[in-house]
Coordinates of N, CA and C in Angstrom, one line a residue:
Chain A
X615 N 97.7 72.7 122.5 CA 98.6 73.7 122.1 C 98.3 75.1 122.6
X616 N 99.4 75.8 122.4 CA 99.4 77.7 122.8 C 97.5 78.0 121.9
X617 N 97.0 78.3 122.8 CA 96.0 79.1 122.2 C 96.2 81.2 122.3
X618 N 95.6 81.9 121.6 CA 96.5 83.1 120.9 C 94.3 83.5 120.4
X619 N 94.3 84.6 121.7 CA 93.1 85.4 121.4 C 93.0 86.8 121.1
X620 N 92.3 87.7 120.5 CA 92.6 88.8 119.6 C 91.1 89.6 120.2
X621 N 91.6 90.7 120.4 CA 90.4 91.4 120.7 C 90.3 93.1 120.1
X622 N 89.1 93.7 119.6 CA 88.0 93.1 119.5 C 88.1 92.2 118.2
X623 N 87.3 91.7 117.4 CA 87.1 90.8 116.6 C 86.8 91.9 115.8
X624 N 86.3 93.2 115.7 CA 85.8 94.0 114.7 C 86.2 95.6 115.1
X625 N 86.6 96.5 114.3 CA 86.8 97.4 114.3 C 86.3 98.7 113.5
X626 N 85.6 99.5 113.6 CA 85.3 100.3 112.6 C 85.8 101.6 113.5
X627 N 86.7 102.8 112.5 CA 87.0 103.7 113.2 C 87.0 104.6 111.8
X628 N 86.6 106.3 112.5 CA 86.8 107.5 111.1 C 88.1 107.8 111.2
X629 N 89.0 108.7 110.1 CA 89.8 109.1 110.2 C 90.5 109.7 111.1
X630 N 91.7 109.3 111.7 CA 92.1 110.2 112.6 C 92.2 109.9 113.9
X631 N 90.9 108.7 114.5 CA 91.1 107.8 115.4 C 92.4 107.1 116.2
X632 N 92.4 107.1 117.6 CA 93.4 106.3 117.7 C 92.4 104.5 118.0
X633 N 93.5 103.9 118.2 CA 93.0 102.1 118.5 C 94.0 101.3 119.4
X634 N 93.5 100.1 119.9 CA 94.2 99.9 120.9 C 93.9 98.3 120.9
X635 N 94.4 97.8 120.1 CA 94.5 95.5 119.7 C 94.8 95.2 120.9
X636 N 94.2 94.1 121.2 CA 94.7 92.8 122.4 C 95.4 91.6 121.7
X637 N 96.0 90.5 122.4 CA 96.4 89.6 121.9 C 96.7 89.1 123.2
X638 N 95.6 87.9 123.7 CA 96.4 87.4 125.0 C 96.9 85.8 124.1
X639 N 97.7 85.2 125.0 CA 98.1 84.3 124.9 C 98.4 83.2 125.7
X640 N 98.0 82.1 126.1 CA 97.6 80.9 127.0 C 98.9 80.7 127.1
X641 N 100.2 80.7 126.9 CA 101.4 80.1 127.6 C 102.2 80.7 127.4
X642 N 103.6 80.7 128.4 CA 104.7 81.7 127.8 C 105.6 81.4 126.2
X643 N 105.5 82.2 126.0 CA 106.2 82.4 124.5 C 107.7 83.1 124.3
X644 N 108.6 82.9 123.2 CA 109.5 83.6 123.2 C 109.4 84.3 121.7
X645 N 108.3 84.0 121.1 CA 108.4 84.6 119.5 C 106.8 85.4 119.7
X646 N 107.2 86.4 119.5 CA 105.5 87.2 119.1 C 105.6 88.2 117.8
X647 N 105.1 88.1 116.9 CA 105.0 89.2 115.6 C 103.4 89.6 115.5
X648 N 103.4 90.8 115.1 CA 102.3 92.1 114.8 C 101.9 91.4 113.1
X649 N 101.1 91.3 112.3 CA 101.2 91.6 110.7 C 99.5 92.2 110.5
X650 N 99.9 92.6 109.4 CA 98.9 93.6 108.7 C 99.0 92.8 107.4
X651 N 97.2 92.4 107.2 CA 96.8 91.8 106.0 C 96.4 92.8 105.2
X652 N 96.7 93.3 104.7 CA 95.9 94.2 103.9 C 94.8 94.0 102.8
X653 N 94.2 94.7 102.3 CA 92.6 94.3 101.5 C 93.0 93.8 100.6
X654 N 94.6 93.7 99.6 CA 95.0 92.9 98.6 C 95.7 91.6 99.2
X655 N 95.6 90.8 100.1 CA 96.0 89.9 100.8 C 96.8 89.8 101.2
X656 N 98.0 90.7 101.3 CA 99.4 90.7 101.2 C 99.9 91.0 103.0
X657 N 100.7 90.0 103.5 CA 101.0 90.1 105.0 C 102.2 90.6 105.3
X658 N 102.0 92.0 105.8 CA 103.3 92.7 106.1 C 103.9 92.4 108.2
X659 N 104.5 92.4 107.8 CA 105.1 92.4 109.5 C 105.1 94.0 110.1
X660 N 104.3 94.2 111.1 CA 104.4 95.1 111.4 C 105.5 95.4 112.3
X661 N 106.0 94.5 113.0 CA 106.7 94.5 114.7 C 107.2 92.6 115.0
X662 N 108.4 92.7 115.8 CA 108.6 91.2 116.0 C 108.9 91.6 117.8
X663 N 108.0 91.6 118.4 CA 107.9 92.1 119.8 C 107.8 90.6 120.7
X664 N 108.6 89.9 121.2 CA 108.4 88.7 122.2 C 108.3 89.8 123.7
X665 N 108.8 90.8 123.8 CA 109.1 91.7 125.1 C 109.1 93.0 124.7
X666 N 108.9 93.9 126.0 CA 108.8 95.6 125.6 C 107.7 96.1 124.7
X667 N 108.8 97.1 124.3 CA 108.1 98.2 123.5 C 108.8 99.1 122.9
X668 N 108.1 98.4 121.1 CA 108.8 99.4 120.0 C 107.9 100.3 119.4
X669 N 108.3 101.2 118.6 CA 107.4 102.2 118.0 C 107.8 102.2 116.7
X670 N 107.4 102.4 116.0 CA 107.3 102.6 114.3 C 106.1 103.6 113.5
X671 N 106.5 105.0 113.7 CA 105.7 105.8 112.9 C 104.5 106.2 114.1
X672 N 103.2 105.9 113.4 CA 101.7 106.0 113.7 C 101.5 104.5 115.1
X673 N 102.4 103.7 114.4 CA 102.2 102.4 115.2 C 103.0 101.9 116.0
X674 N 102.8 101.6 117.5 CA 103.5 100.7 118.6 C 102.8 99.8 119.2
X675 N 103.8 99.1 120.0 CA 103.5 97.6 120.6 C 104.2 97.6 121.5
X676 N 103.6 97.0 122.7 CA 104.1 96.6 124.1 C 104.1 95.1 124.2
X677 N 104.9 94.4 124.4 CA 104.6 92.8 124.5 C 104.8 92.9 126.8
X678 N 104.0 92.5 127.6 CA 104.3 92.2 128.8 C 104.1 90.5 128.8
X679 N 105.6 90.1 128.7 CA 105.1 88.3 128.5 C 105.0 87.8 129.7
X680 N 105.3 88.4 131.3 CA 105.0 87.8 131.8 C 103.4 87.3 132.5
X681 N 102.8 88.5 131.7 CA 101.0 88.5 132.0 C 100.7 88.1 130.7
X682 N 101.2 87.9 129.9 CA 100.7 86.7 128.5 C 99.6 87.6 127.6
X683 N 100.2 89.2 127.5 CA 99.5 89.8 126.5 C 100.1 90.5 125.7
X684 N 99.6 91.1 124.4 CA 100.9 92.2 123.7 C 99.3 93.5 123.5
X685 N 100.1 94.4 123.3 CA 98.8 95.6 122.6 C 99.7 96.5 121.5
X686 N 98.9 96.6 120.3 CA 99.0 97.3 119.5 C 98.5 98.4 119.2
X687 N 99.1 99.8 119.4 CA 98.2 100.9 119.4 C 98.5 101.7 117.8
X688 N 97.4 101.8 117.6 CA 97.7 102.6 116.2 C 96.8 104.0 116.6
X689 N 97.7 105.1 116.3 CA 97.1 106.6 116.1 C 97.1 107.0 114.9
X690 N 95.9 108.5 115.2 CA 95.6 109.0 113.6 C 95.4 108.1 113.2
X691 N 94.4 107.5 112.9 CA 94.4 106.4 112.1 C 93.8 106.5 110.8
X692 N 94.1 106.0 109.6 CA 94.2 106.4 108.0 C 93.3 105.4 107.3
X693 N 93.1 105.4 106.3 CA 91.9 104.5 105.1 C 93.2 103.3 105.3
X694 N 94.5 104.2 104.9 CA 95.2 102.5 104.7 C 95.5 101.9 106.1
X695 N 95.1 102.2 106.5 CA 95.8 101.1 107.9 C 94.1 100.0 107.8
X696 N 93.2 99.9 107.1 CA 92.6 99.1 107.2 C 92.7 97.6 107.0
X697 N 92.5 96.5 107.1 CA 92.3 95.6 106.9 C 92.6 94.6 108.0
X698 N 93.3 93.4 108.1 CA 93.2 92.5 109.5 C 94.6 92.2 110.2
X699 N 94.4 92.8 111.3 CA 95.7 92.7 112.0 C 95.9 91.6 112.9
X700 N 96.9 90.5 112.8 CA 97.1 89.3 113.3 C 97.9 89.1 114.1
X701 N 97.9 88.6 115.8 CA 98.8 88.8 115.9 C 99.8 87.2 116.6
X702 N 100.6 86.6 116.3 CA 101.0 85.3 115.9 C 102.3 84.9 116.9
X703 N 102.0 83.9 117.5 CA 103.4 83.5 118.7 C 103.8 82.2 118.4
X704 N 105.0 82.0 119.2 CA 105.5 81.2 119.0 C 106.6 80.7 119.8
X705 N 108.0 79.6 119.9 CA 109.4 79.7 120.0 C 110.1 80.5 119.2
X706 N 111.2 80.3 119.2 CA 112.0 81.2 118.8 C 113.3 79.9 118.6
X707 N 113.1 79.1 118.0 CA 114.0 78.0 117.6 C 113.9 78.2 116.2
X708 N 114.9 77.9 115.3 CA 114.7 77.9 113.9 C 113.7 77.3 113.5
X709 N 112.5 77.3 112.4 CA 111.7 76.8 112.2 C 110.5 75.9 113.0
X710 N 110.3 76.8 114.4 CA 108.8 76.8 115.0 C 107.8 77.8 114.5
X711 N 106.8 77.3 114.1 CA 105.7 77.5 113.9 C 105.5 78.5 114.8
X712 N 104.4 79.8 113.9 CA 104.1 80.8 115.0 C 102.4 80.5 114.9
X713 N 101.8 80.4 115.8 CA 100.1 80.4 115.9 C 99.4 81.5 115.9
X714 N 98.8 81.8 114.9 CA 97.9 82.7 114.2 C 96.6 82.9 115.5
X715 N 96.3 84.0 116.1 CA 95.1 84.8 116.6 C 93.8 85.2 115.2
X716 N 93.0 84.9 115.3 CA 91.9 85.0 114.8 C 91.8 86.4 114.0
X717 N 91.8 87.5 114.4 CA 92.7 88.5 113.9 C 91.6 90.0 114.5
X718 N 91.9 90.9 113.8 CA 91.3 92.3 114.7 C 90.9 92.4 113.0
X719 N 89.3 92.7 112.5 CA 89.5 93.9 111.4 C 89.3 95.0 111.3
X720 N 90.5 95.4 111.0 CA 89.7 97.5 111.0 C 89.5 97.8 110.2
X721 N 88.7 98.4 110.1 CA 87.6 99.4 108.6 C 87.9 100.7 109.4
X722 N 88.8 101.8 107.9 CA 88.5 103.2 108.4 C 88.2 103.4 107.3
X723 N 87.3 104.8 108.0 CA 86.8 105.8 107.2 C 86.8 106.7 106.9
X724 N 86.8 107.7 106.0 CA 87.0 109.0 105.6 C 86.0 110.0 106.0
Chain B
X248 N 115.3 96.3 99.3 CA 115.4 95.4 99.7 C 114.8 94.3 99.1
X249 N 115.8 93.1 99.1 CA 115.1 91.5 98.7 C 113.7 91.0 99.4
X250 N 112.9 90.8 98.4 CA 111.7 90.2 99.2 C 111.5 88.7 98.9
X251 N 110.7 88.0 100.0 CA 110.6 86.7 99.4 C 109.5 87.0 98.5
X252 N 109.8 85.7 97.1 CA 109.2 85.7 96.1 C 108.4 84.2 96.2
X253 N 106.9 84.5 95.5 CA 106.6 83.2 95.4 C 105.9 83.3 93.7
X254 N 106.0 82.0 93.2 CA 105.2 81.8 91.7 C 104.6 80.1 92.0
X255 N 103.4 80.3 91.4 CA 102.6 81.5 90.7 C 102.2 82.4 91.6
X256 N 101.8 83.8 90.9 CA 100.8 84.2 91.9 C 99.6 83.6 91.7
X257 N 98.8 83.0 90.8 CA 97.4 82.9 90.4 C 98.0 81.3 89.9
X258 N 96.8 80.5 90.1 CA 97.1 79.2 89.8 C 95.6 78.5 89.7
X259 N 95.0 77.7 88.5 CA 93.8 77.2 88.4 C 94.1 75.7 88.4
X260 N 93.2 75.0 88.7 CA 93.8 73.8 88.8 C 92.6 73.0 88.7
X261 N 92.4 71.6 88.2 CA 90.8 70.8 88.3 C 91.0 70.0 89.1
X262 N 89.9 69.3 89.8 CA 89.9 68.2 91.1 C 90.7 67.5 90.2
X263 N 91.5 66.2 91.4 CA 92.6 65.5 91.4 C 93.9 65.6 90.4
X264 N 93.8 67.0 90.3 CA 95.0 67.5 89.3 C 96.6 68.0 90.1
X265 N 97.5 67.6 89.9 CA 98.5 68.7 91.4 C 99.1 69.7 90.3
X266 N 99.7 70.3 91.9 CA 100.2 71.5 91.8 C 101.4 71.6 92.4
X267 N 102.0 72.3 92.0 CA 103.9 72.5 92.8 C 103.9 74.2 93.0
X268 N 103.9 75.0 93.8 CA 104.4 75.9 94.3 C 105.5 76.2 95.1
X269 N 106.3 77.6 94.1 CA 107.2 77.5 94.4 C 108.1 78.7 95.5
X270 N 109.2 79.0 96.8 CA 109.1 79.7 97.2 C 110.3 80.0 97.3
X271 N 111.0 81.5 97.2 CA 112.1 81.8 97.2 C 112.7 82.5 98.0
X272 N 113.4 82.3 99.5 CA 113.3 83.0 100.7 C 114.3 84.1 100.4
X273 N 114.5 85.3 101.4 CA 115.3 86.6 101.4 C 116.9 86.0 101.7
X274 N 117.5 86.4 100.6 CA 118.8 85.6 101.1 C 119.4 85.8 102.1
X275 N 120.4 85.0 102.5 CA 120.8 84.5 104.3 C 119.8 84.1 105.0
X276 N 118.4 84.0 105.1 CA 117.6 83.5 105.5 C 117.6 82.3 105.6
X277 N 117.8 81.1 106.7 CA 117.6 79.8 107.0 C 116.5 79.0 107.2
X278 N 115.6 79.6 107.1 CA 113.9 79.0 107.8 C 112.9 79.5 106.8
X279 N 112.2 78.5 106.3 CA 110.7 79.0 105.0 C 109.9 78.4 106.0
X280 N 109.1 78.7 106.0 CA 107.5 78.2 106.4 C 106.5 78.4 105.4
X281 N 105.6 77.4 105.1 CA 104.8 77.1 104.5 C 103.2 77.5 105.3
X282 N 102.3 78.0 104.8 CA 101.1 78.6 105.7 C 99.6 78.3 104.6
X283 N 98.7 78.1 105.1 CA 97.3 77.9 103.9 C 96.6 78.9 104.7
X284 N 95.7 79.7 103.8 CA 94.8 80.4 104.8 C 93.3 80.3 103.5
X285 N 92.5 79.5 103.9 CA 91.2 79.6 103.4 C 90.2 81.1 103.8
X286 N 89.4 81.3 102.8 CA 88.6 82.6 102.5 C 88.0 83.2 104.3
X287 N 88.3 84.5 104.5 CA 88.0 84.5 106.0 C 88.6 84.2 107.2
X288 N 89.8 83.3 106.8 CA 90.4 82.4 107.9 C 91.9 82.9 108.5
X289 N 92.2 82.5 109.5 CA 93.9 82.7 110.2 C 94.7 81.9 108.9
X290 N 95.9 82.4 109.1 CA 96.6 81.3 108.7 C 96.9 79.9 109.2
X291 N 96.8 79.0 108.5 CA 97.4 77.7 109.0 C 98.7 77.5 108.7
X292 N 99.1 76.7 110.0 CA 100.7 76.3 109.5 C 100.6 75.1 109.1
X293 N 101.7 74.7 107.6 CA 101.7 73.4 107.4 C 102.4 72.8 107.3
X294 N 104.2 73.5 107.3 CA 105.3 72.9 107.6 C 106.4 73.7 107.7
X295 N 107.4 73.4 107.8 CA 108.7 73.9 108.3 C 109.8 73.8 107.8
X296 N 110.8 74.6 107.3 CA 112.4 73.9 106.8 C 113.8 74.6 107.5
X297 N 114.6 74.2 108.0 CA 115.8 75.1 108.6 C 116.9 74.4 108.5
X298 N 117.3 75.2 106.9 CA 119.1 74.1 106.4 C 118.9 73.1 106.2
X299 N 117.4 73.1 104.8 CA 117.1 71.7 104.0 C 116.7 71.0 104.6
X300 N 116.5 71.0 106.2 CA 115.7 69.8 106.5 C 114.2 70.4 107.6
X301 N 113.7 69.3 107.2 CA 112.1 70.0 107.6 C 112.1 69.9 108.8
X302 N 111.7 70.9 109.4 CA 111.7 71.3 111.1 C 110.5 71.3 112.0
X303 N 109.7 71.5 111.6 CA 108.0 71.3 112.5 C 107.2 71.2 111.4
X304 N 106.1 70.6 111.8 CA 105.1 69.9 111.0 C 103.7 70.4 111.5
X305 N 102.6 70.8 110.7 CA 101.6 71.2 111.1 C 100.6 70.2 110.4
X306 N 99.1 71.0 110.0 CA 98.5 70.2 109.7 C 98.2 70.3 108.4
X307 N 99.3 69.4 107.6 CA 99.6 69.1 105.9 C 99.1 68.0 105.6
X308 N 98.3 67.8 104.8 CA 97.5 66.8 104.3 C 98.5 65.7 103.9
X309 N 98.1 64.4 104.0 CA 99.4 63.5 103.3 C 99.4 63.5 101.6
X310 N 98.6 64.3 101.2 CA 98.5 64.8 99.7 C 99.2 65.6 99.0
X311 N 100.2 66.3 100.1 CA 100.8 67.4 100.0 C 102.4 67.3 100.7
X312 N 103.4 67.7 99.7 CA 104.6 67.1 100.3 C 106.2 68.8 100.1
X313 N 106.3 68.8 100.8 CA 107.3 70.1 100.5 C 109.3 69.7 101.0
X314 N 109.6 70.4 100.0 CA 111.2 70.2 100.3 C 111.6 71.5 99.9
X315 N 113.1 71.9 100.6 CA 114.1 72.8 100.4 C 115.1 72.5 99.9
X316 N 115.5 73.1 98.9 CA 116.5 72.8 98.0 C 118.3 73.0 98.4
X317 N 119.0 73.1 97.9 CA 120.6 73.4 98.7 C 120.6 74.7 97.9
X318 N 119.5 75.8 97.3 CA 119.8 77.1 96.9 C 118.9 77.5 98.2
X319 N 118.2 77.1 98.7 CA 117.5 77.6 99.9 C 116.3 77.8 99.6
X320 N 115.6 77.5 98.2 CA 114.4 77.6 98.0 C 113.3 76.4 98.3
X321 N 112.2 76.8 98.4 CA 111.3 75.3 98.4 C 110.5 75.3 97.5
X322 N 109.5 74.4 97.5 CA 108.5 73.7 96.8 C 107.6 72.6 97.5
X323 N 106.4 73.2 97.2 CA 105.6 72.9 98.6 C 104.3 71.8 96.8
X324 N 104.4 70.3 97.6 CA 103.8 69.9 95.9 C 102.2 69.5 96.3
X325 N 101.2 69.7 95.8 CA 99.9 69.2 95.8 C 99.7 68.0 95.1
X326 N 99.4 66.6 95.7 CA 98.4 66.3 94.7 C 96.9 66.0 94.9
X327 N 96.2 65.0 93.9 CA 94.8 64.9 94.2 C 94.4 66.0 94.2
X328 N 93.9 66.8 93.8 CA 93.8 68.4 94.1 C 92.4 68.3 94.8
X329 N 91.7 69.0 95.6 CA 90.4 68.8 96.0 C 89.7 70.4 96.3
X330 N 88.6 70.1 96.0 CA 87.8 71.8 96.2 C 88.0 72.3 97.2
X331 N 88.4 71.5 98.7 CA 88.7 72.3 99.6 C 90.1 73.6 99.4
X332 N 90.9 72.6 98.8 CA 92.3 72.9 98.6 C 92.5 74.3 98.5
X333 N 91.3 74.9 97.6 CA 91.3 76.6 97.4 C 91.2 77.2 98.2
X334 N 92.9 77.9 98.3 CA 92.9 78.7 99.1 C 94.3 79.5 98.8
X335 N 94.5 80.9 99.5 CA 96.1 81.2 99.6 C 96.9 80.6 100.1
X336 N 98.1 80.3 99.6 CA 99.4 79.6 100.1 C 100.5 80.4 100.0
X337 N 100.9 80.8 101.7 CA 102.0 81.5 101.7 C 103.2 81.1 101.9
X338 N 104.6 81.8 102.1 CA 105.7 81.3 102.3 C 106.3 82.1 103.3
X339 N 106.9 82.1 104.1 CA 107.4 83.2 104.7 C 109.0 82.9 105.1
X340 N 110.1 83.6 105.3 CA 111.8 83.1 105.5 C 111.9 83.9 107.1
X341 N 112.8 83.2 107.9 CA 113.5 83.9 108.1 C 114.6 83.1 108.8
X342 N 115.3 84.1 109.4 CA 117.2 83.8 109.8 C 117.1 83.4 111.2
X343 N 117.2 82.7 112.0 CA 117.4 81.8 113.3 C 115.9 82.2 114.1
X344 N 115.2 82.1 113.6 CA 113.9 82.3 114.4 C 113.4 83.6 114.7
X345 N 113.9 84.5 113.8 CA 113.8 85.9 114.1 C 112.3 86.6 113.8
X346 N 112.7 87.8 113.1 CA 111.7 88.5 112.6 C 111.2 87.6 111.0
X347 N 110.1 87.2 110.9 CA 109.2 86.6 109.6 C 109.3 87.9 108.8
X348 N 109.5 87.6 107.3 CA 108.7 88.1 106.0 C 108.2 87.2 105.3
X349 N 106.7 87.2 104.8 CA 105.8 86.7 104.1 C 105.8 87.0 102.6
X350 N 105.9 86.4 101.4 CA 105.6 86.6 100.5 C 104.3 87.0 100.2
X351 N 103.8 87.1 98.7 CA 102.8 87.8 98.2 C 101.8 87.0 98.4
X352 N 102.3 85.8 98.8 CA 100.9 84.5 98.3 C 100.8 83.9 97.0
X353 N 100.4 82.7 96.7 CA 99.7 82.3 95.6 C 98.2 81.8 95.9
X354 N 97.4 82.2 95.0 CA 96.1 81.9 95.1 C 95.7 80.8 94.2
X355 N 95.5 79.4 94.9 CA 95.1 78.4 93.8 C 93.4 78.3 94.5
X356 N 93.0 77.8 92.9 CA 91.4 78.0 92.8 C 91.6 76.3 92.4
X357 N 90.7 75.5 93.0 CA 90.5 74.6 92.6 C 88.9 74.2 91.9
X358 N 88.5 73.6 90.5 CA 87.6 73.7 90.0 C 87.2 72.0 89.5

């Protein structure tokens, strides 16, 4: 199956920081999503990026699928933007499975 | 905005006891997915529904069996409960393969 790698595996950054996620991906895809676990377990979607490049606030994503990677850049970076960012592919057929990347964790600090 | 809902959130349960969790996707939404994620871990996918009928299959114990209803909800059932079994179980909806939202999670503790 699609294997889905995440880099770096650990993050520690002070306030204010920018950052810069990997996510390669072992085969072409047509479904890619961004999510943010946060320290209360809860998985928000940050981005549904299979291609391009969108922006949202402090946070963007580039998906280039035909080099089989996405990057998520967060600036300024804040206490809440901590916890594990995942980033998860798939098809894009009604109910295909998206495969989970091992995940990024960021720890900021004050 | 409507979010998907899941109950319980909190759920205790003893070896070989089951459990039914239940999930309520964002309306218009066609597609729930079912997800396990043990302490530390990615999510796992463990199954699939799109217009009541189950769509892809992961790796769901045969202990464990889920359906979608004709309100578009599901229910994802445990039995035999087993210590591994502790873990979060999420739900997520969405509309033709689009953008995912995840519910809150339920956290069953198996004892």
């Amino acid at each position: 199956g699609i294997q889905v790698e995440q880099s770096p595996p650990d993050l520690i950054l002070q306030e204010g920081a920018n950052s810069t996620l990997r996510c390669n991906f072992s085969d072409s895809v047509n479904n890619l999503q961004w999510f943010h676990q946060n320290p209360w377990g809860q998985l928000i979607n940050l981005f549904y990026i299979p291609s391009g490049t969108k922006q949202n606030g402090r946070l963007s994503a580039t998906t280039v699928a035909t080099e089989r990677y996405s990057l998520l850049y967060i600036s300024s970076s804040q206490t809440t933007d901590s916890g594990v960012y995942f980033c998860a592919v798939g098809g894009n057929q009604a109910g295909t499975a998206l495969i989970f990347g091992k995940g990024t964790t960021l720890s900021v600090s004050s | 905005a409507a979010g998907v809902i899941q109950s319980p959130r909190h759920l205790i349960k003893e070896k070989r006891e089951t459990a039914t969790l239940k999930c309520y996707p964002i309306p218009r939404h066609d597609t729930v997915y079912w997800y396990q994620q043990g302490p530390g871990q990615d999510p796992q996918f463990l199954i699939s529904f799109y217009e009541k009928m189950q769509s892809d299959k992961g790796s769901i114990p045969d202990r464990f069996s889920a359906q979608q209803f004709s309100d578009y909800h599901s229910e994802l059932n445990m039995s035999s409960l087993e210590l591994g079994d502790s873990a979060l179980y999420f739900c997520a909806s969405s509309s033709l393969g689009g953008r995912w939202t995840f519910g809150s999670g339920t956290r069953l503790t198996v004892v």
